[in-house]
Short mmCIF file of N, CA, C and O in Angstrom, two decimals:
data_model
loop_
_atom_site.label_atom_id
_atom_site.label_comp_id
_atom_site.label_asym_id
_atom_site.label_seq_id
_atom_site.Cartn_x
_atom_site.Cartn_y
_atom_site.Cartn_z
N GLU E 687 -149.84 68.07 -196.50
CA GLU E 687 -150.96 67.45 -197.17
C GLU E 687 -150.73 65.96 -197.35
O GLU E 687 -151.68 65.17 -197.23
N LYS E 688 -149.50 65.52 -197.63
CA LYS E 688 -149.22 64.09 -197.80
C LYS E 688 -149.44 63.35 -196.45
O LYS E 688 -149.94 62.22 -196.46
N PHE E 689 -149.05 63.97 -195.35
CA PHE E 689 -149.28 63.35 -194.04
C PHE E 689 -150.77 63.13 -193.83
O PHE E 689 -151.17 62.02 -193.43
N ILE E 690 -151.58 64.11 -194.08
CA ILE E 690 -153.05 63.99 -193.85
C ILE E 690 -153.63 62.92 -194.75
O ILE E 690 -154.37 62.04 -194.31
N LEU E 691 -153.27 62.95 -196.07
CA LEU E 691 -153.75 61.97 -196.99
C LEU E 691 -153.36 60.56 -196.56
O LEU E 691 -154.20 59.64 -196.52
N ASN E 692 -152.08 60.35 -196.24
CA ASN E 692 -151.61 59.03 -195.88
C ASN E 692 -152.17 58.56 -194.56
O ASN E 692 -152.38 57.37 -194.32
N TYR E 693 -152.40 59.51 -193.63
CA TYR E 693 -153.04 59.11 -192.37
C TYR E 693 -154.38 58.48 -192.62
O TYR E 693 -154.68 57.37 -192.09
N TYR E 694 -155.22 59.12 -193.44
CA TYR E 694 -156.56 58.56 -193.70
C TYR E 694 -156.46 57.25 -194.49
O TYR E 694 -157.26 56.32 -194.25
N LYS E 695 -155.52 57.14 -195.40
CA LYS E 695 -155.38 55.89 -196.16
C LYS E 695 -155.00 54.74 -195.23
O LYS E 695 -155.45 53.61 -195.43
N LYS E 696 -154.17 55.01 -194.25
CA LYS E 696 -153.67 53.94 -193.34
C LYS E 696 -154.61 53.66 -192.18
O LYS E 696 -154.87 52.53 -191.84
N GLU E 697 -155.17 54.73 -191.58
CA GLU E 697 -155.92 54.58 -190.34
C GLU E 697 -157.42 54.44 -190.53
O GLU E 697 -158.11 54.03 -189.59
N HIS E 698 -157.93 54.77 -191.69
CA HIS E 698 -159.39 54.72 -191.93
C HIS E 698 -159.67 54.02 -193.23
O HIS E 698 -160.01 54.65 -194.23
N LEU E 699 -159.47 52.71 -193.24
CA LEU E 699 -159.66 51.94 -194.46
C LEU E 699 -161.08 51.95 -194.99
O LEU E 699 -161.32 51.69 -196.15
N GLU E 700 -162.02 52.30 -194.11
CA GLU E 700 -163.43 52.34 -194.55
C GLU E 700 -163.74 53.58 -195.37
O GLU E 700 -164.79 53.70 -195.99
N ILE E 701 -162.82 54.52 -195.37
CA ILE E 701 -162.96 55.79 -196.08
C ILE E 701 -162.08 55.76 -197.32
O ILE E 701 -160.93 55.35 -197.25
N LYS E 702 -162.59 56.16 -198.44
CA LYS E 702 -161.76 56.31 -199.64
C LYS E 702 -161.05 57.66 -199.52
O LYS E 702 -161.67 58.71 -199.56
N ALA E 703 -159.75 57.60 -199.35
CA ALA E 703 -158.91 58.81 -199.24
C ALA E 703 -158.03 58.91 -200.49
O ALA E 703 -157.27 57.98 -200.79
N HIS E 704 -158.18 60.01 -201.21
CA HIS E 704 -157.41 60.20 -202.43
C HIS E 704 -157.23 61.72 -202.68
O HIS E 704 -157.79 62.51 -201.96
N ALA E 705 -156.50 62.05 -203.72
CA ALA E 705 -156.27 63.44 -204.09
C ALA E 705 -156.55 63.64 -205.57
O ALA E 705 -155.61 63.88 -206.37
N PRO E 706 -157.81 63.56 -205.97
CA PRO E 706 -158.14 63.63 -207.41
C PRO E 706 -158.18 65.07 -207.93
O PRO E 706 -158.29 66.02 -207.19
N GLN E 707 -158.17 65.12 -209.27
CA GLN E 707 -158.47 66.40 -209.92
C GLN E 707 -160.00 66.51 -209.90
O GLN E 707 -160.71 65.52 -209.97
N ILE E 708 -160.46 67.75 -209.79
CA ILE E 708 -161.89 68.02 -209.83
C ILE E 708 -162.15 68.72 -211.17
O ILE E 708 -161.61 69.79 -211.47
N PRO E 709 -162.95 68.12 -212.01
CA PRO E 709 -163.19 68.73 -213.32
C PRO E 709 -164.07 69.96 -213.25
O PRO E 709 -165.01 70.01 -212.45
N TRP E 710 -163.73 70.97 -214.05
CA TRP E 710 -164.55 72.16 -214.17
C TRP E 710 -165.88 71.74 -214.77
O TRP E 710 -165.93 70.96 -215.76
N GLN E 711 -166.96 72.26 -214.26
CA GLN E 711 -168.29 71.98 -214.82
C GLN E 711 -168.70 73.16 -215.69
O GLN E 711 -169.41 74.06 -215.27
N ILE E 712 -168.16 73.14 -216.91
CA ILE E 712 -168.42 74.28 -217.81
C ILE E 712 -169.60 73.96 -218.68
O ILE E 712 -169.85 72.84 -219.05
N ASP E 713 -170.38 75.01 -219.00
CA ASP E 713 -171.55 74.84 -219.86
C ASP E 713 -171.21 74.99 -221.34
O ASP E 713 -171.79 74.34 -222.20
N GLU E 714 -170.24 75.88 -221.62
CA GLU E 714 -169.81 76.08 -223.01
C GLU E 714 -168.32 76.40 -223.02
O GLU E 714 -167.76 76.87 -222.03
N GLY E 715 -167.71 76.19 -224.14
CA GLY E 715 -166.29 76.54 -224.32
C GLY E 715 -165.39 75.34 -224.07
O GLY E 715 -165.82 74.26 -223.72
N VAL E 716 -164.12 75.61 -224.24
CA VAL E 716 -163.09 74.60 -224.04
C VAL E 716 -162.37 74.84 -222.70
O VAL E 716 -162.26 75.96 -222.25
N ASP E 717 -161.96 73.76 -222.08
CA ASP E 717 -161.42 73.91 -220.76
C ASP E 717 -159.86 73.89 -220.69
O ASP E 717 -159.28 73.94 -219.59
N PHE E 718 -159.20 73.81 -221.83
CA PHE E 718 -157.73 73.62 -221.77
C PHE E 718 -157.00 74.84 -221.23
O PHE E 718 -155.86 74.72 -220.77
N LEU E 719 -157.62 76.00 -221.17
CA LEU E 719 -156.98 77.18 -220.57
C LEU E 719 -157.31 77.33 -219.11
O LEU E 719 -156.72 78.19 -218.44
N LEU E 720 -158.22 76.55 -218.61
CA LEU E 720 -158.60 76.65 -217.21
C LEU E 720 -157.52 75.96 -216.35
O LEU E 720 -157.00 74.91 -216.74
N PRO E 721 -157.23 76.49 -215.18
CA PRO E 721 -156.25 75.83 -214.31
C PRO E 721 -156.81 74.50 -213.78
O PRO E 721 -158.02 74.33 -213.68
N LYS E 722 -155.91 73.57 -213.52
CA LYS E 722 -156.32 72.29 -212.96
C LYS E 722 -156.73 72.49 -211.50
O LYS E 722 -156.09 73.25 -210.76
N MET E 723 -157.81 71.84 -211.11
CA MET E 723 -158.23 71.85 -209.73
C MET E 723 -157.89 70.46 -209.14
O MET E 723 -158.50 69.49 -209.49
N LYS E 724 -156.89 70.43 -208.25
CA LYS E 724 -156.49 69.18 -207.66
C LYS E 724 -156.58 69.32 -206.13
O LYS E 724 -155.97 70.17 -205.56
N SER E 725 -157.42 68.47 -205.57
CA SER E 725 -157.59 68.54 -204.10
C SER E 725 -156.34 67.97 -203.42
O SER E 725 -155.62 67.11 -203.95
N ASP E 726 -156.06 68.48 -202.22
CA ASP E 726 -154.99 67.93 -201.40
C ASP E 726 -155.43 66.55 -200.87
O ASP E 726 -154.71 65.58 -200.92
N VAL E 727 -156.65 66.56 -200.33
CA VAL E 727 -157.24 65.33 -199.76
C VAL E 727 -158.73 65.32 -200.04
O VAL E 727 -159.41 66.34 -199.79
N THR E 728 -159.23 64.24 -200.54
CA THR E 728 -160.67 64.06 -200.67
C THR E 728 -161.04 62.77 -199.96
O THR E 728 -160.42 61.72 -200.20
N LEU E 729 -161.98 62.88 -199.06
CA LEU E 729 -162.47 61.72 -198.28
C LEU E 729 -163.89 61.39 -198.72
O LEU E 729 -164.72 62.27 -198.80
N GLU E 730 -164.12 60.13 -199.04
CA GLU E 730 -165.44 59.69 -199.46
C GLU E 730 -165.93 58.57 -198.58
O GLU E 730 -165.18 57.60 -198.37
N TYR E 731 -167.13 58.71 -198.07
CA TYR E 731 -167.70 57.67 -197.25
C TYR E 731 -169.21 57.72 -197.48
O TYR E 731 -169.87 58.72 -197.25
N GLY E 732 -169.77 56.60 -197.93
CA GLY E 732 -171.22 56.54 -198.23
C GLY E 732 -171.59 57.66 -199.24
O GLY E 732 -171.02 57.71 -200.30
N ASN E 733 -172.57 58.49 -198.83
CA ASN E 733 -173.00 59.57 -199.70
C ASN E 733 -172.39 60.90 -199.32
O ASN E 733 -172.92 61.94 -199.67
N ASN E 734 -171.23 60.86 -198.67
CA ASN E 734 -170.57 62.08 -198.23
C ASN E 734 -169.20 62.22 -198.85
O ASN E 734 -168.42 61.24 -198.86
N ILE E 735 -168.87 63.39 -199.33
CA ILE E 735 -167.53 63.71 -199.85
C ILE E 735 -167.07 64.93 -199.12
O ILE E 735 -167.75 65.94 -199.03
N LEU E 736 -165.85 64.86 -198.56
CA LEU E 736 -165.22 66.01 -197.91
C LEU E 736 -163.93 66.32 -198.65
O LEU E 736 -163.03 65.46 -198.73
N ILE E 737 -163.84 67.52 -199.17
CA ILE E 737 -162.63 67.97 -199.88
C ILE E 737 -161.84 68.84 -198.87
O ILE E 737 -162.36 69.84 -198.35
N ILE E 738 -160.61 68.43 -198.59
CA ILE E 738 -159.76 69.14 -197.63
C ILE E 738 -158.61 69.80 -198.40
O ILE E 738 -157.91 69.14 -199.14
N ASP E 739 -158.44 71.08 -198.13
CA ASP E 739 -157.32 71.78 -198.70
C ASP E 739 -156.44 72.20 -197.51
O ASP E 739 -156.89 72.93 -196.64
N THR E 740 -155.21 71.68 -197.47
CA THR E 740 -154.33 71.97 -196.34
C THR E 740 -153.50 73.22 -196.63
O THR E 740 -153.13 73.49 -197.78
N LYS E 741 -153.24 74.00 -195.58
CA LYS E 741 -152.51 75.26 -195.74
C LYS E 741 -151.51 75.43 -194.61
O LYS E 741 -151.74 75.00 -193.49
N PHE E 742 -150.38 76.07 -194.95
CA PHE E 742 -149.40 76.40 -193.95
C PHE E 742 -148.90 77.84 -194.24
O PHE E 742 -148.35 78.09 -195.30
N TYR E 743 -149.12 78.71 -193.31
CA TYR E 743 -148.69 80.10 -193.37
C TYR E 743 -148.16 80.52 -192.02
O TYR E 743 -148.51 79.93 -191.00
N SER E 744 -147.37 81.57 -192.02
CA SER E 744 -146.94 82.14 -190.72
C SER E 744 -148.12 82.87 -190.06
O SER E 744 -148.14 83.00 -188.85
N HIS E 745 -149.09 83.34 -190.86
CA HIS E 745 -150.29 83.98 -190.37
C HIS E 745 -151.46 83.33 -191.07
O HIS E 745 -151.57 83.39 -192.29
N ASN E 746 -152.37 82.71 -190.31
CA ASN E 746 -153.48 81.99 -190.89
C ASN E 746 -154.65 82.84 -191.32
O ASN E 746 -155.54 82.42 -192.01
N THR E 747 -154.64 84.09 -190.87
CA THR E 747 -155.65 85.04 -191.30
C THR E 747 -154.99 86.20 -192.01
O THR E 747 -153.79 86.34 -191.97
N SER E 748 -155.80 87.04 -192.63
CA SER E 748 -155.27 88.27 -193.23
C SER E 748 -156.00 89.43 -192.59
O SER E 748 -156.95 89.26 -191.81
N LYS E 749 -155.55 90.60 -192.89
CA LYS E 749 -156.14 91.81 -192.33
C LYS E 749 -156.97 92.55 -193.37
O LYS E 749 -156.55 92.62 -194.52
N ASN E 750 -158.09 93.08 -192.94
CA ASN E 750 -158.92 93.91 -193.76
C ASN E 750 -159.37 95.05 -192.89
O ASN E 750 -160.21 94.84 -191.97
N PHE E 751 -158.81 96.23 -193.12
CA PHE E 751 -159.11 97.41 -192.26
C PHE E 751 -158.86 97.06 -190.80
O PHE E 751 -159.68 97.28 -189.92
N GLU E 752 -157.69 96.46 -190.55
CA GLU E 752 -157.24 96.09 -189.19
C GLU E 752 -158.05 95.00 -188.54
O GLU E 752 -157.88 94.73 -187.36
N LYS E 753 -158.92 94.35 -189.26
CA LYS E 753 -159.71 93.26 -188.75
C LYS E 753 -159.23 91.96 -189.32
O LYS E 753 -158.98 91.84 -190.54
N ASP E 754 -159.08 90.92 -188.48
CA ASP E 754 -158.67 89.60 -188.96
C ASP E 754 -159.82 88.96 -189.70
O ASP E 754 -160.97 88.95 -189.25
N ILE E 755 -159.52 88.44 -190.88
CA ILE E 755 -160.49 87.72 -191.72
C ILE E 755 -159.84 86.46 -192.29
O ILE E 755 -158.60 86.35 -192.32
N HIS E 756 -160.65 85.51 -192.74
CA HIS E 756 -160.16 84.35 -193.44
C HIS E 756 -159.48 84.85 -194.73
O HIS E 756 -159.90 85.82 -195.30
N ARG E 757 -158.48 84.08 -195.16
CA ARG E 757 -157.81 84.41 -196.42
C ARG E 757 -158.78 84.23 -197.57
O ARG E 757 -159.28 83.12 -197.83
N THR E 758 -159.03 85.29 -198.28
CA THR E 758 -160.05 85.30 -199.34
C THR E 758 -159.78 84.29 -200.42
O THR E 758 -160.64 83.53 -200.79
N SER E 759 -158.52 84.25 -200.91
CA SER E 759 -158.22 83.32 -202.00
C SER E 759 -158.44 81.86 -201.58
O SER E 759 -158.86 81.05 -202.40
N ASN E 760 -158.15 81.53 -200.34
CA ASN E 760 -158.36 80.17 -199.86
C ASN E 760 -159.86 79.81 -199.84
O ASN E 760 -160.24 78.67 -200.19
N LEU E 761 -160.67 80.74 -199.35
CA LEU E 761 -162.11 80.51 -199.35
C LEU E 761 -162.66 80.33 -200.77
O LEU E 761 -163.48 79.44 -201.06
N TYR E 762 -162.22 81.20 -201.68
CA TYR E 762 -162.63 81.06 -203.08
C TYR E 762 -162.26 79.69 -203.64
O TYR E 762 -163.01 79.07 -204.36
N GLN E 763 -161.03 79.28 -203.30
CA GLN E 763 -160.54 78.01 -203.81
C GLN E 763 -161.37 76.83 -203.36
O GLN E 763 -161.86 76.04 -204.15
N ILE E 764 -161.58 76.72 -202.03
CA ILE E 764 -162.34 75.57 -201.53
C ILE E 764 -163.79 75.65 -201.97
O ILE E 764 -164.40 74.62 -202.30
N PHE E 765 -164.36 76.83 -202.04
CA PHE E 765 -165.73 76.99 -202.51
C PHE E 765 -165.86 76.53 -203.97
O PHE E 765 -166.79 75.80 -204.33
N THR E 766 -164.91 76.88 -204.78
CA THR E 766 -164.87 76.45 -206.20
C THR E 766 -164.77 74.94 -206.32
O THR E 766 -165.48 74.34 -207.11
N TYR E 767 -163.85 74.34 -205.55
CA TYR E 767 -163.76 72.87 -205.55
C TYR E 767 -165.08 72.23 -205.19
O TYR E 767 -165.53 71.32 -205.87
N VAL E 768 -165.66 72.70 -204.10
CA VAL E 768 -166.91 72.07 -203.60
C VAL E 768 -168.04 72.21 -204.60
O VAL E 768 -168.77 71.26 -204.90
N LYS E 769 -168.24 73.43 -205.13
CA LYS E 769 -169.36 73.64 -206.03
C LYS E 769 -169.20 72.89 -207.33
O LYS E 769 -170.19 72.31 -207.87
N ASN E 770 -167.99 72.82 -207.89
CA ASN E 770 -167.76 72.02 -209.10
C ASN E 770 -167.98 70.53 -208.84
O ASN E 770 -168.57 69.84 -209.69
N LYS E 771 -167.52 70.04 -207.71
CA LYS E 771 -167.77 68.62 -207.37
C LYS E 771 -169.23 68.35 -207.13
O LYS E 771 -169.75 67.33 -207.56
N GLN E 772 -169.94 69.28 -206.48
CA GLN E 772 -171.38 69.10 -206.23
C GLN E 772 -172.13 69.01 -207.53
O GLN E 772 -173.03 68.17 -207.68
N ILE E 773 -171.79 69.84 -208.49
CA ILE E 773 -172.46 69.78 -209.79
C ILE E 773 -172.12 68.47 -210.50
O ILE E 773 -172.99 67.85 -211.13
N GLU E 774 -170.88 68.00 -210.38
CA GLU E 774 -170.47 66.73 -210.98
C GLU E 774 -171.30 65.56 -210.51
O GLU E 774 -171.64 64.66 -211.28
N VAL E 775 -171.65 65.54 -209.22
CA VAL E 775 -172.38 64.40 -208.63
C VAL E 775 -173.87 64.70 -208.47
O VAL E 775 -174.59 63.94 -207.83
N GLN E 776 -174.33 65.76 -209.06
CA GLN E 776 -175.73 66.18 -208.99
C GLN E 776 -176.67 65.04 -209.35
O GLN E 776 -176.43 64.31 -210.30
N GLY E 777 -177.72 64.91 -208.55
CA GLY E 777 -178.74 63.86 -208.82
C GLY E 777 -178.37 62.50 -208.26
O GLY E 777 -179.14 61.58 -208.44
N LYS E 778 -177.25 62.35 -207.62
CA LYS E 778 -176.80 61.06 -207.08
C LYS E 778 -176.99 60.98 -205.56
O LYS E 778 -176.61 60.01 -204.95
N GLY E 779 -177.57 62.02 -204.94
CA GLY E 779 -177.81 62.00 -203.50
C GLY E 779 -176.54 62.12 -202.69
O GLY E 779 -176.49 61.66 -201.56
N ILE E 780 -175.52 62.72 -203.25
CA ILE E 780 -174.25 62.87 -202.58
C ILE E 780 -174.12 64.29 -202.01
O ILE E 780 -174.43 65.26 -202.72
N GLU E 781 -173.65 64.39 -200.78
CA GLU E 781 -173.42 65.68 -200.11
C GLU E 781 -171.93 65.98 -200.14
O GLU E 781 -171.13 65.18 -199.66
N VAL E 782 -171.60 67.15 -200.69
CA VAL E 782 -170.19 67.55 -200.79
C VAL E 782 -169.95 68.70 -199.79
O VAL E 782 -170.72 69.64 -199.70
N SER E 783 -168.88 68.58 -199.04
CA SER E 783 -168.48 69.63 -198.12
C SER E 783 -166.98 69.91 -198.31
O SER E 783 -166.27 69.15 -198.99
N GLY E 784 -166.52 71.00 -197.75
CA GLY E 784 -165.12 71.38 -197.88
C GLY E 784 -164.53 71.84 -196.57
O GLY E 784 -165.25 72.33 -195.70
N MET E 785 -163.21 71.73 -196.46
CA MET E 785 -162.52 72.18 -195.28
C MET E 785 -161.16 72.76 -195.64
O MET E 785 -160.40 72.14 -196.38
N LEU E 786 -160.91 73.94 -195.12
CA LEU E 786 -159.57 74.51 -195.14
C LEU E 786 -158.93 74.08 -193.80
O LEU E 786 -159.49 74.36 -192.75
N LEU E 787 -157.82 73.39 -193.89
CA LEU E 787 -157.18 72.87 -192.67
C LEU E 787 -155.78 73.53 -192.58
O LEU E 787 -154.87 73.17 -193.35
N TYR E 788 -155.66 74.45 -191.63
CA TYR E 788 -154.41 75.19 -191.43
C TYR E 788 -153.57 74.57 -190.34
O TYR E 788 -154.11 74.08 -189.36
N ALA E 789 -152.26 74.60 -190.51
CA ALA E 789 -151.35 74.28 -189.40
C ALA E 789 -151.37 75.40 -188.42
O ALA E 789 -151.36 76.58 -188.81
N LYS E 790 -151.46 75.08 -187.13
CA LYS E 790 -151.56 76.12 -186.11
C LYS E 790 -150.27 76.92 -186.06
O LYS E 790 -149.18 76.42 -186.22
N THR E 791 -150.44 78.24 -185.82
CA THR E 791 -149.32 79.17 -185.67
C THR E 791 -149.31 79.71 -184.24
O THR E 791 -150.18 79.31 -183.45
N ASN E 792 -148.44 80.65 -183.99
CA ASN E 792 -148.38 81.26 -182.65
C ASN E 792 -149.32 82.45 -182.52
O ASN E 792 -149.31 83.13 -181.49
N GLU E 793 -150.10 82.71 -183.51
CA GLU E 793 -151.04 83.86 -183.46
C GLU E 793 -152.11 83.61 -182.41
O GLU E 793 -152.46 82.46 -182.09
N SER E 794 -152.65 84.68 -181.93
CA SER E 794 -153.74 84.56 -180.92
C SER E 794 -155.04 84.08 -181.55
O SER E 794 -155.84 83.43 -180.89
N ILE E 795 -155.28 84.44 -182.80
CA ILE E 795 -156.53 84.02 -183.49
C ILE E 795 -156.20 82.82 -184.39
O ILE E 795 -155.30 82.90 -185.23
N GLN E 796 -156.91 81.72 -184.15
CA GLN E 796 -156.77 80.53 -184.97
C GLN E 796 -158.10 80.22 -185.60
O GLN E 796 -159.12 80.20 -184.94
N PRO E 797 -158.12 79.94 -186.91
CA PRO E 797 -159.40 79.66 -187.58
C PRO E 797 -160.11 78.44 -186.99
O PRO E 797 -159.48 77.42 -186.76
N ASP E 798 -161.38 78.59 -186.72
CA ASP E 798 -162.25 77.51 -186.26
C ASP E 798 -163.67 77.92 -186.51
O ASP E 798 -164.37 78.41 -185.62
N SER E 799 -164.12 77.71 -187.76
CA SER E 799 -165.43 78.18 -188.15
C SER E 799 -166.10 77.17 -189.06
O SER E 799 -165.41 76.44 -189.82
N ASP E 800 -167.42 77.13 -189.02
CA ASP E 800 -168.22 76.32 -189.94
C ASP E 800 -169.26 77.24 -190.57
O ASP E 800 -169.86 78.07 -189.86
N TYR E 801 -169.45 77.07 -191.86
CA TYR E 801 -170.42 77.87 -192.62
C TYR E 801 -171.22 76.96 -193.51
O TYR E 801 -170.76 75.87 -193.85
N VAL E 802 -172.40 77.37 -193.91
CA VAL E 802 -173.09 76.76 -195.00
C VAL E 802 -173.21 77.82 -196.10
O VAL E 802 -173.78 78.88 -195.88
N MET E 803 -172.59 77.51 -197.23
CA MET E 803 -172.51 78.46 -198.32
C MET E 803 -173.21 77.86 -199.56
O MET E 803 -172.73 76.80 -200.03
N SER E 804 -174.26 78.47 -199.99
CA SER E 804 -175.00 77.96 -201.16
C SER E 804 -175.33 76.49 -201.02
O SER E 804 -175.26 75.73 -202.01
N GLY E 805 -175.67 76.05 -199.79
CA GLY E 805 -176.10 74.71 -199.57
C GLY E 805 -175.02 73.72 -199.19
O GLY E 805 -175.32 72.55 -198.88
N ASN E 806 -173.77 74.11 -199.18
CA ASN E 806 -172.66 73.22 -198.83
C ASN E 806 -171.96 73.70 -197.58
O ASN E 806 -171.73 74.89 -197.42
N LYS E 807 -171.58 72.73 -196.72
CA LYS E 807 -170.83 73.09 -195.52
C LYS E 807 -169.37 73.34 -195.91
O LYS E 807 -168.74 72.54 -196.59
N ILE E 808 -168.86 74.47 -195.43
CA ILE E 808 -167.45 74.84 -195.59
C ILE E 808 -166.89 75.12 -194.20
O ILE E 808 -167.45 75.93 -193.46
N SER E 809 -165.85 74.39 -193.81
CA SER E 809 -165.23 74.57 -192.49
C SER E 809 -163.83 75.17 -192.68
O SER E 809 -163.17 74.87 -193.65
N VAL E 810 -163.43 75.91 -191.68
CA VAL E 810 -162.07 76.44 -191.60
C VAL E 810 -161.55 76.03 -190.23
O VAL E 810 -162.05 76.52 -189.23
N LYS E 811 -160.55 75.14 -190.21
CA LYS E 811 -160.08 74.59 -188.97
C LYS E 811 -158.54 74.70 -188.87
O LYS E 811 -157.85 74.95 -189.84
N THR E 812 -158.06 74.48 -187.66
CA THR E 812 -156.63 74.53 -187.39
C THR E 812 -156.19 73.22 -186.73
O THR E 812 -156.91 72.70 -185.85
N LEU E 813 -155.03 72.71 -187.17
CA LEU E 813 -154.49 71.51 -186.60
C LEU E 813 -153.17 71.87 -185.96
O LEU E 813 -152.27 72.37 -186.62
N ASP E 814 -153.05 71.59 -184.66
CA ASP E 814 -151.82 71.87 -183.92
C ASP E 814 -150.86 70.70 -184.04
O ASP E 814 -151.07 69.65 -183.43
N LEU E 815 -149.88 70.86 -184.84
CA LEU E 815 -148.90 69.78 -185.10
C LEU E 815 -147.80 69.71 -184.03
O LEU E 815 -146.96 68.82 -184.05
N ASN E 816 -147.80 70.68 -183.11
CA ASN E 816 -146.79 70.74 -182.05
C ASN E 816 -147.35 70.17 -180.73
O ASN E 816 -147.36 70.85 -179.72
N GLN E 817 -147.83 68.94 -180.79
CA GLN E 817 -148.37 68.28 -179.62
C GLN E 817 -148.19 66.77 -179.76
O GLN E 817 -147.73 66.31 -180.77
N GLU E 818 -148.58 66.06 -178.73
CA GLU E 818 -148.49 64.59 -178.76
C GLU E 818 -149.30 64.08 -179.96
O GLU E 818 -150.37 64.58 -180.28
N PHE E 819 -148.75 63.01 -180.57
CA PHE E 819 -149.43 62.45 -181.74
C PHE E 819 -150.83 62.02 -181.44
O PHE E 819 -151.74 62.11 -182.25
N SER E 820 -151.07 61.52 -180.22
CA SER E 820 -152.42 61.05 -179.86
C SER E 820 -153.44 62.18 -179.96
O SER E 820 -154.60 61.93 -180.30
N VAL E 821 -153.05 63.40 -179.67
CA VAL E 821 -153.96 64.57 -179.78
C VAL E 821 -154.22 64.90 -181.22
O VAL E 821 -155.36 65.18 -181.62
N ILE E 822 -153.19 64.87 -182.04
CA ILE E 822 -153.33 65.11 -183.48
C ILE E 822 -154.25 64.04 -184.05
O ILE E 822 -155.16 64.32 -184.83
N GLN E 823 -153.98 62.79 -183.67
CA GLN E 823 -154.78 61.65 -184.16
C GLN E 823 -156.24 61.82 -183.83
O GLN E 823 -157.11 61.59 -184.65
N LYS E 824 -156.54 62.27 -182.60
CA LYS E 824 -157.95 62.49 -182.21
C LYS E 824 -158.64 63.54 -183.10
O LYS E 824 -159.76 63.34 -183.52
N GLN E 825 -157.93 64.61 -183.36
CA GLN E 825 -158.54 65.65 -184.21
C GLN E 825 -158.80 65.11 -185.63
O GLN E 825 -159.87 65.37 -186.20
N LEU E 826 -157.85 64.37 -186.16
CA LEU E 826 -158.05 63.79 -187.51
C LEU E 826 -159.16 62.75 -187.49
O LEU E 826 -159.98 62.68 -188.43
N ASP E 827 -159.21 61.96 -186.43
CA ASP E 827 -160.30 60.96 -186.31
C ASP E 827 -161.67 61.65 -186.17
O ASP E 827 -162.65 61.16 -186.69
N ASP E 828 -161.71 62.78 -185.49
CA ASP E 828 -162.96 63.54 -185.36
C ASP E 828 -163.46 64.03 -186.71
O ASP E 828 -164.66 64.08 -186.99
N ILE E 829 -162.52 64.43 -187.58
CA ILE E 829 -162.89 64.83 -188.94
C ILE E 829 -163.52 63.64 -189.66
O ILE E 829 -164.56 63.75 -190.30
N ALA E 830 -162.90 62.48 -189.54
CA ALA E 830 -163.43 61.26 -190.18
C ALA E 830 -164.80 60.92 -189.61
O ALA E 830 -165.72 60.53 -190.36
N LEU E 831 -164.96 61.03 -188.31
CA LEU E 831 -166.26 60.73 -187.66
C LEU E 831 -167.34 61.65 -188.19
O LEU E 831 -168.45 61.24 -188.45
N GLY E 832 -167.00 62.96 -188.37
CA GLY E 832 -167.97 63.90 -188.88
C GLY E 832 -168.43 63.52 -190.30
O GLY E 832 -169.57 63.76 -190.70
N LEU E 833 -167.54 62.93 -191.06
CA LEU E 833 -167.89 62.47 -192.44
C LEU E 833 -168.85 61.34 -192.40
O LEU E 833 -169.70 61.21 -193.29
N LYS E 834 -168.80 60.49 -191.38
CA LYS E 834 -169.62 59.30 -191.31
C LYS E 834 -171.01 59.59 -190.75
O LYS E 834 -171.88 58.76 -190.85
N LEU E 835 -171.20 60.74 -190.13
CA LEU E 835 -172.51 61.02 -189.53
C LEU E 835 -173.55 61.44 -190.56
O LEU E 835 -173.29 62.01 -191.53
#
């Protein structure tokens, strides 16, 4: 996660790259018992915010009745980050999206999906860290380019 954050800070000065806490958007009650939501990487450019949660597992998917599926807890986590951030910036014309970014494993199935969930784009992608840096750089730059479009 530090590599990804620092890459954007150094290579994409036009993008605000940081790792802020995302406040819970509660209607009633006190929030001191709620867990802290801290993004690994948040990229902001113009009216776009991309929250990236980086993951590293030996298996990037889990099994459900012998079928490969995205890790449920990770999807819940990024969805919660995105929806709370979207409510925080409501009425400001800002579009919030999220991405689960997994380090590539030796498995045959690697996550590479895009969804729109309750109005927000959620992506699940894989980054192959076992290749030339120029290839890694291109994939990270493509993420930045997508934020600018």
